Amino acid sequence: MSTQLLVGISELTTNDPAYGALLGRIRDAAVVIDGDRIAWVGHADHAPAADERVDLGGRAVLPGWVDAHTHLVFSGDRSEEFEHRMAGHSYRAGGIHTTVRATTQASDNELRQCVRARRRVARSEGTTWMEIKTGYGLDTAQETRLARLAAEVTPDVTFLGAHVVPPGLEAPEYVSSVTGEMLAAVRPYARWIDVFCETGAFDPAQSRRVLEAGRAAGLGLRVHGNQLGQSGGVALAVELDAASVDHCNHLSADDVAALAASETVATLLPACDLSTREPFPPARELIDAGATIALASNANPGTSNTTSMAFCVATAVLQMRLTIEEAVWAATAGGARALRRGAEIGAIRPGLRADLHVIDAPSVSHFAYRPGMRLTCAVWEAGMRVDLADDSAVSADFTSP
Ligand code: NIG
């Protein structure tokens, strides 16, 4: 296996507390990659030799983004619904049915091309790991198909059959199907189970049934909670030790305290909050109370049609009052924590997967200081340098097959 020595790094964000809280930044740094792993990290003066030397010309390097919440397997467009919302109407869970219809009509190959194109665009912007949910199928054959297609591009597939109740069924009957034959069919492709615990989707008792069945089948737990109101999703997620509860827009003081005292990560989705005009989650309160937060894109056609983690980081800093350090950590190490993969990804430390994001800037502060600018100039995924020209060329395919 050949080794690569990366030098010319003005600022290396390691997320390793050994180099200082919170980001463990090293100035004038170097990194050695051995195969798909980080082999060495430190000051350039002390760097060992390697087979290949790459000079990054004084740029900043950080871990690849870990996007811990996406709904990447979908077809169709909901820009009309979006336009309606921007004219003053509120978001309702029912828009999901529009995407279910379009997704169900797309062939495997059409969906496969869409997912791969979206994945490649995200990678060209520095995302080296993604979780992907099902949830636009809502019956056994379709949910299984979506999970199978998602599993072609990530090991973090989440079964979200309990996204919304399909037309013609009642919630109790549908929950029985989700927790019965649907779960059994999707199980081989999934690592996680999720539920949309919200008015218009599933109440806490139904959500509990879904999560407990998933856990009994060996899946880890995630929850969509407290997006549109105080749904009880956060309390349930904490009680069941879910890895993550996502959205968290409407939190009581008890919710904040419960999250702070738990291992459950609060995954915040700022692009979705802008697109639904929901109030931002109380991110400062969560952090100040000691909760762990992650930032994710929530890429989906209804509430957040973007895979840009840089946009999420900039919004979290400029609108949600996170510091640069907190936002960058939340979008890298925080995402890894939300996927319970902190020992594998989300940091630049010997032994971890070599997922590196090189930006055309001297420091990560530029993500918020120059919002909306494309900063990514190189990406290494599992030790391999990604061909960015090839990846960004597929962006025209982002929306539909
Ligand atoms: O995370 N909240 C539930 N699911 C998605 C929205 C899906 C949709 O509207 O299509 C979300 O925002």
mmCIF file of N, CA and C in Angstrom, residues 20 24 26 28 30 51 54 78 132 166 218 238 250 295 313 316 336 345 358 375:
data_model
loop_
_atom_site.group_PDB
_atom_site.id
_atom_site.type_symbol
_atom_site.label_atom_id
_atom_site.label_comp_id
_atom_site.label_asym_id
_atom_site.label_seq_id
_atom_site.Cartn_x
_atom_site.Cartn_y
_atom_site.Cartn_z
ATOM 1 N N GLY A 20 -5.975 20.665 21.324
ATOM 2 C CA GLY A 20 -6.707 21.842 21.805
ATOM 3 C C GLY A 20 -8.181 21.756 21.471
ATOM 4 N N GLY A 24 -9.115 21.232 17.717
ATOM 5 C CA GLY A 24 -7.755 20.679 17.681
ATOM 6 C C GLY A 24 -7.001 21.130 16.448
ATOM 7 N N ILE A 26 -4.126 22.622 14.092
ATOM 8 C CA ILE A 26 -2.655 22.700 14.040
ATOM 9 C C ILE A 26 -2.285 23.613 12.872
ATOM 10 N N ASP A 28 0.518 25.127 10.097
ATOM 11 C CA ASP A 28 1.659 24.564 9.351
ATOM 12 C C ASP A 28 1.762 23.055 9.565
ATOM 13 N N ALA A 30 1.037 18.811 8.627
ATOM 14 C CA ALA A 30 1.183 17.785 7.582
ATOM 15 C C ALA A 30 0.376 16.566 8.012
ATOM 16 N N ASP A 51 5.700 7.863 0.123
ATOM 17 C CA ASP A 51 5.937 7.537 -1.294
ATOM 18 C C ASP A 51 5.633 8.728 -2.190
ATOM 19 N N VAL A 54 2.293 15.709 -1.620
ATOM 20 C CA VAL A 54 1.334 16.625 -2.257
ATOM 21 C C VAL A 54 1.376 17.944 -1.498
ATOM 22 N N ARG A 78 -40.788 19.395 -5.957
ATOM 23 C CA ARG A 78 -41.869 20.014 -5.174
ATOM 24 C C ARG A 78 -41.681 21.522 -5.088
ATOM 25 N N ILE A 132 -28.577 7.708 4.704
ATOM 26 C CA ILE A 132 -29.692 7.851 3.747
ATOM 27 C C ILE A 132 -30.917 7.108 4.277
ATOM 28 N N PRO A 166 -49.888 6.109 4.671
ATOM 29 C CA PRO A 166 -50.330 6.227 3.271
ATOM 30 C C PRO A 166 -51.854 6.376 3.176
ATOM 31 N N GLY A 218 -32.763 -5.530 15.932
ATOM 32 C CA GLY A 218 -31.318 -5.277 15.897
ATOM 33 C C GLY A 218 -30.918 -3.957 15.264
ATOM 34 N N VAL A 238 -34.778 10.219 23.890
ATOM 35 C CA VAL A 238 -33.843 10.141 25.025
ATOM 36 C C VAL A 238 -34.160 8.909 25.866
ATOM 37 N N HIS A 250 -38.768 22.808 18.435
ATOM 38 C CA HIS A 250 -39.629 23.260 19.530
ATOM 39 C C HIS A 250 -39.296 22.447 20.778
ATOM 40 N N LEU A 295 -24.869 18.870 12.817
ATOM 41 C CA LEU A 295 -25.547 19.616 11.744
ATOM 42 C C LEU A 295 -25.627 18.693 10.537
ATOM 43 N N VAL A 313 -23.446 25.001 7.704
ATOM 44 C CA VAL A 313 -22.487 25.537 8.683
ATOM 45 C C VAL A 313 -22.585 27.061 8.725
ATOM 46 N N ALA A 316 -25.756 28.056 10.476
ATOM 47 C CA ALA A 316 -25.692 27.796 11.924
ATOM 48 C C ALA A 316 -24.902 28.888 12.640
ATOM 49 N N ALA A 336 -20.572 12.271 13.015
ATOM 50 C CA ALA A 336 -20.043 10.926 13.298
ATOM 51 C C ALA A 336 -20.639 10.399 14.607
ATOM 52 N N ILE A 345 -14.770 7.874 11.769
ATOM 53 C CA ILE A 345 -14.823 9.019 10.847
ATOM 54 C C ILE A 345 -15.052 10.312 11.638
ATOM 55 N N VAL A 358 -10.191 19.747 1.581
ATOM 56 C CA VAL A 358 -9.241 20.857 1.433
ATOM 57 C C VAL A 358 -9.995 22.057 0.890
ATOM 58 N N LEU A 375 -15.819 26.796 -1.612
ATOM 59 C CA LEU A 375 -14.462 26.772 -1.061
ATOM 60 C C LEU A 375 -13.744 25.445 -1.302
#
